[in-house]
Amino acid sequence: MSDRSSGTADTMRDRANESSLKIWLLLVANRLLVTTFLAGAVFAVFVLIGSIDPAVAVLLGERSVIETIFGTMISALILGVTLVVAINQLIISQENGPLGDQHERMSDAMTVRGFVSELTERPLPAEPAEFSRDLIVATESRVETVRRTIDATNEPELESEVDDFLDSVLENTEHVKRKLDGAEFGRFGVVSALLDYNYSWKIVQTEQLRNDYGDVLNDDQLAALDDLQQAFVLFGPVREHIKTLYFQWQLINLSRLILYTAVPGIVMATVTLAFVDSTTVTGQTMMIENLVWVIGAAFTLSLVPFLLLTVYILRIATVAKRTLAIDPLILRNV
């Protein structure tokens, strides 16, 4: 019954069965840092190619080549700004609506909050990290209740299996609580911690315990097991709600960053298109034609909005893939 024996790990990194570097680049690393790294790599490759053969520098100096590169970039940047507007309209449309719809949203949110408050037996904090932590702590309390009731069965096999299961739950909750400590919403830390709580498999395990030992357990023991399962079940919508808010937060940040970088990109592409060629940029720096440096820098700066879009969407898509199922379905590589 344990996570280890079943081959279903608790943490996202272990479940993914992928390299630590790939997980770090896709999810953990600061998006601006990854964007800067990619931009530097693009610039370095551009300059390297331009320095290998002098004929490349000559080719870059031709007006037709410059017009093709930067004319296309200007069109793409304008299209990118249009995409940003569409993203913002989509986000805003989800937030706007008639009074009745807003009241229904509020009522649904308060209903779930009431369920969680009953579980934790205390007023809930407003911060998503602390909210999630309180739910985890309440789960730990129910784990101990199950342990106390099961220990009275005088069934060694049952007690051993339940102890293994409960120990794995507590190990997982301690790990998640450590990651939630000091985590701030808007950063990936909160969502990362929630992804490391494998509640779906824990629901399956409680169902298996009921099925395997239902004829041995008394009403109090079954009730304690049901209460623990309910704590796992509540974690699903809580995680999905926080994840949705995080997605919206990140898309808004992405939109702002694209707009901030698109304007300089368009200006740089336009200036390069209008004034740069082999007659206006001459000479060499570090034995590389200055024209290669200038066009490489202009091209890289124009590419930054698309690099931002790439790194942000990669994280969002990866998280979405790993949380496709809110119910107890264990998907491959999730």
XYZ file of C-alpha atoms in Angstrom:
334
model
C 0.000 0.000 0.000
C 2.879 2.420 0.434
C 3.868 4.905 -2.210
C 7.247 3.275 -2.495
C 5.950 -0.192 -3.100
C 3.358 0.958 -5.567
C 5.856 2.893 -7.654
C 3.863 6.105 -7.241
C 6.083 8.748 -5.660
C 4.862 11.721 -3.670
C 6.945 14.583 -5.058
C 6.516 15.972 -8.545
C 10.212 15.545 -9.328
C 10.099 11.825 -8.507
C 6.823 11.245 -10.362
C 8.043 13.003 -13.500
C 10.869 10.512 -14.096
C 12.827 13.256 -15.858
C 16.210 14.869 -15.284
C 16.593 17.413 -12.504
C 17.975 19.935 -14.999
C 14.912 19.648 -17.222
C 12.542 20.058 -14.258
C 14.562 23.044 -13.044
C 14.491 24.760 -16.443
C 10.805 24.068 -17.094
C 9.436 24.864 -13.647
C 11.764 26.019 -10.909
C 14.141 28.504 -12.540
C 13.262 32.199 -12.547
C 11.575 32.971 -15.862
C 13.539 36.185 -16.405
C 16.785 34.332 -15.725
C 15.903 31.656 -18.291
C 14.909 34.343 -20.801
C 18.218 36.140 -20.270
C 20.109 32.880 -20.748
C 18.243 32.096 -23.984
C 18.775 35.631 -25.296
C 22.485 35.385 -24.538
C 22.632 32.022 -26.295
C 20.878 33.416 -29.385
C 23.259 36.381 -29.513
C 26.318 34.166 -29.038
C 25.242 31.752 -31.781
C 24.459 34.640 -34.144
C 27.861 36.249 -33.602
C 29.637 32.889 -33.817
C 28.059 32.096 -37.181
C 28.814 35.611 -38.397
C 32.463 35.305 -37.392
C 33.144 31.911 -38.947
C 33.095 33.108 -42.543
C 33.654 36.711 -43.723
C 31.117 36.044 -46.460
C 28.399 35.902 -43.801
C 29.184 39.461 -42.717
C 29.035 40.563 -46.342
C 25.669 38.866 -46.723
C 24.326 40.587 -43.590
C 25.294 43.943 -45.059
C 22.964 43.561 -48.025
C 19.796 45.628 -47.780
C 17.590 42.778 -48.998
C 18.753 40.526 -46.147
C 18.271 43.220 -43.512
C 14.836 44.073 -44.889
C 13.816 40.409 -44.839
C 14.992 39.805 -41.266
C 13.749 42.950 -39.588
C 10.679 43.507 -41.735
C 9.524 40.067 -40.638
C 10.436 40.822 -37.014
C 8.385 44.023 -37.000
C 5.339 42.172 -38.333
C 5.821 39.404 -35.774
C 6.172 41.882 -32.903
C 2.978 43.668 -33.889
C 1.235 40.293 -34.058
C 2.667 39.481 -30.622
C 1.217 42.652 -29.148
C -2.140 41.677 -30.634
C -1.791 38.282 -28.954
C -1.131 39.999 -25.630
C -4.298 42.034 -26.013
C -6.229 38.823 -26.737
C -4.778 37.133 -23.632
C -5.766 40.059 -21.449
C -9.248 40.141 -22.925
C -9.620 36.441 -22.118
C -8.531 36.968 -18.509
C -10.736 40.018 -18.069
C -13.736 38.226 -19.587
C -13.399 35.523 -16.923
C -13.452 38.138 -14.176
C -16.334 40.203 -15.533
C -19.970 39.197 -15.501
C -23.459 40.018 -14.234
C -24.097 40.458 -10.530
C -25.769 37.057 -10.304
C -22.710 35.293 -11.723
C -20.418 37.141 -9.344
C -22.650 36.234 -6.405
C -22.606 32.577 -7.463
C -18.804 32.614 -7.691
C -18.560 34.141 -4.242
C -21.056 31.672 -2.792
C -19.199 28.689 -4.255
C -15.886 29.975 -2.907
C -17.320 30.570 0.563
C -18.934 27.118 0.561
C -15.601 25.412 -0.047
C -13.965 27.722 2.475
C -16.595 26.655 4.998
C -15.843 22.971 4.360
C -12.138 23.573 4.911
C -12.837 25.637 8.031
C -14.878 22.761 9.476
C -11.979 20.450 8.757
C -9.354 22.696 10.362
C -11.651 23.803 13.212
C -10.238 27.330 13.091
C -10.621 30.546 11.062
C -8.750 30.275 7.797
C -5.966 32.688 6.767
C -6.224 34.761 3.611
C -2.783 33.896 2.217
C -2.877 30.896 -0.175
C 0.267 29.350 1.332
C -1.046 29.555 4.905
C -4.498 28.405 3.773
C -2.970 25.299 2.201
C -0.737 24.727 5.211
C -3.721 24.739 7.581
C -5.402 22.099 5.434
C -2.238 19.987 5.554
C -2.039 20.338 9.350
C -5.687 19.281 9.680
C -4.908 16.231 7.559
C -2.096 15.309 9.945
C -4.538 15.482 12.850
C -6.856 13.056 11.079
C -3.928 10.770 10.333
C -3.256 10.457 14.055
C -6.952 9.782 14.699
C -6.897 6.915 12.208
C -3.723 5.543 13.783
C -5.244 5.550 17.278
C -8.426 3.806 16.183
C -6.691 1.209 14.000
C -4.199 0.316 16.740
C -7.119 -1.133 18.718
C -8.008 -3.768 16.089
C -5.541 -6.448 17.206
C -4.956 -7.193 13.519
C -1.150 -7.104 13.009
C -1.313 -7.193 9.199
C -3.863 -4.380 9.073
C -1.980 -2.290 11.625
C 1.301 -2.725 9.761
C -0.214 -1.768 6.409
C -2.036 1.235 7.836
C 1.076 2.396 9.705
C 3.108 2.267 6.494
C 0.443 4.279 4.695
C 0.086 6.861 7.468
C 3.852 7.228 7.820
C 4.117 7.966 4.098
C 1.336 10.566 4.419
C 3.083 12.315 7.318
C 6.400 12.256 5.479
C 4.728 13.888 2.501
C 2.907 16.514 4.599
C 6.133 17.482 6.388
C 7.842 17.962 3.033
C 4.987 20.124 1.731
C 4.848 22.223 4.915
C 8.570 22.953 4.658
C 8.119 24.160 1.083
C 5.114 26.300 2.049
C 6.966 28.031 4.892
C 7.754 31.533 3.681
C 6.332 30.873 0.207
C 4.750 33.911 -1.406
C 1.871 33.739 -3.859
C 2.819 34.896 -7.342
C 6.057 32.972 -7.201
C 6.246 29.319 -8.145
C 6.986 28.164 -4.592
C 3.347 27.828 -3.513
C 2.258 25.878 -6.594
C 5.416 23.773 -6.444
C 4.618 22.735 -2.877
C 1.034 21.829 -3.781
C 2.230 19.755 -6.738
C 4.341 17.730 -4.316
C 1.257 16.606 -2.379
C 0.105 13.405 -4.081
C -3.470 13.494 -2.773
C -4.927 11.463 -5.654
C -2.938 8.364 -4.781
C -3.762 8.794 -1.106
C -7.476 8.750 -1.944
C -6.943 5.511 -3.863
C -5.084 4.016 -0.909
C -7.869 4.823 1.549
C -10.385 3.240 -0.819
C -8.216 0.131 -1.043
C -7.987 -0.061 2.742
C -11.768 0.083 3.028
C -12.143 -2.584 0.373
C -9.516 -4.922 1.848
C -10.438 -4.558 5.524
C -14.016 -3.305 5.526
C -15.231 -6.467 7.235
C -12.648 -6.057 10.015
C -13.026 -2.356 10.769
C -15.767 -1.121 13.075
C -17.911 1.964 12.506
C -15.563 4.316 14.383
C -12.557 3.111 12.421
C -14.385 3.418 9.112
C -15.550 6.909 10.081
C -11.980 7.946 10.927
C -10.797 6.616 7.569
C -13.616 8.477 5.800
C -12.669 11.712 7.583
C -9.069 11.318 6.431
C -10.188 10.658 2.872
C -12.374 13.767 2.994
C -9.287 15.812 3.872
C -7.537 14.422 0.793
C -10.605 15.129 -1.357
C -10.813 18.763 -0.217
C -7.204 19.332 -1.183
C -8.084 18.798 -4.869
C -10.326 21.836 -5.426
C -8.141 23.968 -3.151
C -5.068 23.174 -5.236
C -6.925 23.727 -8.505
C -8.251 27.099 -7.333
C -4.812 28.313 -6.271
C -3.303 26.956 -9.492
C -5.900 28.811 -11.585
C -5.186 32.066 -9.765
C -1.473 31.494 -10.296
C -2.002 30.929 -14.021
C -3.953 34.183 -14.306
C -1.292 36.008 -12.298
C 1.483 34.687 -14.536
C -0.385 35.467 -17.759
C -0.909 39.037 -16.583
C 2.799 39.341 -15.749
C 3.651 37.827 -19.122
C 1.428 40.331 -20.909
C 3.096 43.253 -19.157
C 6.598 41.964 -19.876
C 5.821 41.380 -23.546
C 4.479 44.918 -23.868
C 7.507 46.325 -22.033
C 9.918 44.535 -24.377
C 7.918 44.716 -27.613
C 8.165 48.506 -27.895
C 11.995 48.606 -27.649
C 12.091 45.604 -29.968
C 9.998 47.361 -32.602
C 12.086 50.536 -32.265
C 15.343 48.604 -32.586
C 14.094 46.611 -35.572
C 12.853 49.786 -37.273
C 16.102 51.668 -36.682
C 18.103 48.719 -37.980
C 15.855 48.400 -41.009
C 16.144 52.112 -41.782
C 19.781 52.927 -41.078
C 21.980 49.847 -40.761
C 23.920 48.340 -43.662
C 27.509 47.758 -44.709
C 28.034 51.458 -45.460
C 26.834 52.837 -42.118
C 28.437 50.255 -39.829
C 32.081 49.530 -40.559
C 35.165 48.296 -38.755
C 35.839 45.386 -36.443
C 35.739 44.632 -32.711
C 37.636 41.594 -31.401
C 38.285 40.581 -35.027
C 34.544 40.379 -35.756
C 32.778 42.797 -38.073
C 30.869 45.471 -36.169
C 27.950 44.852 -38.507
C 27.637 41.330 -37.080
C 27.593 42.686 -33.512
C 24.970 45.330 -34.322
C 22.614 43.098 -36.283
C 23.031 40.297 -33.734
C 22.142 42.642 -30.865
C 19.158 44.088 -32.738
C 17.879 40.644 -33.686
C 18.257 39.349 -30.110
C 16.484 42.355 -28.602
C 13.638 41.948 -31.088
C 13.384 38.282 -30.144
C 13.056 38.865 -26.369
C 9.207 39.068 -26.328
C 8.992 35.653 -28.005
C 11.536 34.179 -25.600
C 9.450 35.476 -22.692
C 6.340 33.921 -24.200
C 8.176 30.619 -24.635
C 9.533 30.285 -21.096
C 6.294 31.357 -19.392
C 4.061 29.125 -21.502
C 6.427 26.180 -21.005
C 5.980 26.449 -17.230
C 2.205 26.916 -17.430
C 1.801 24.042 -19.898
C 3.996 21.745 -17.803
C 2.018 22.453 -14.629
C -1.263 22.025 -16.518
C -0.134 18.662 -17.894
C 0.822 17.415 -14.439
C -2.528 18.444 -12.945
C -4.950 17.383 -15.685
C -6.938 15.103 -13.380
C -8.452 16.589 -10.232
C -10.022 13.228 -9.364
C -8.091 10.098 -8.294
C -6.754 9.235 -11.732
C -3.020 8.609 -11.888
C -1.880 9.741 -15.338
C 1.431 8.665 -16.814
C 4.314 11.020 -15.985
C 2.078 13.150 -13.727
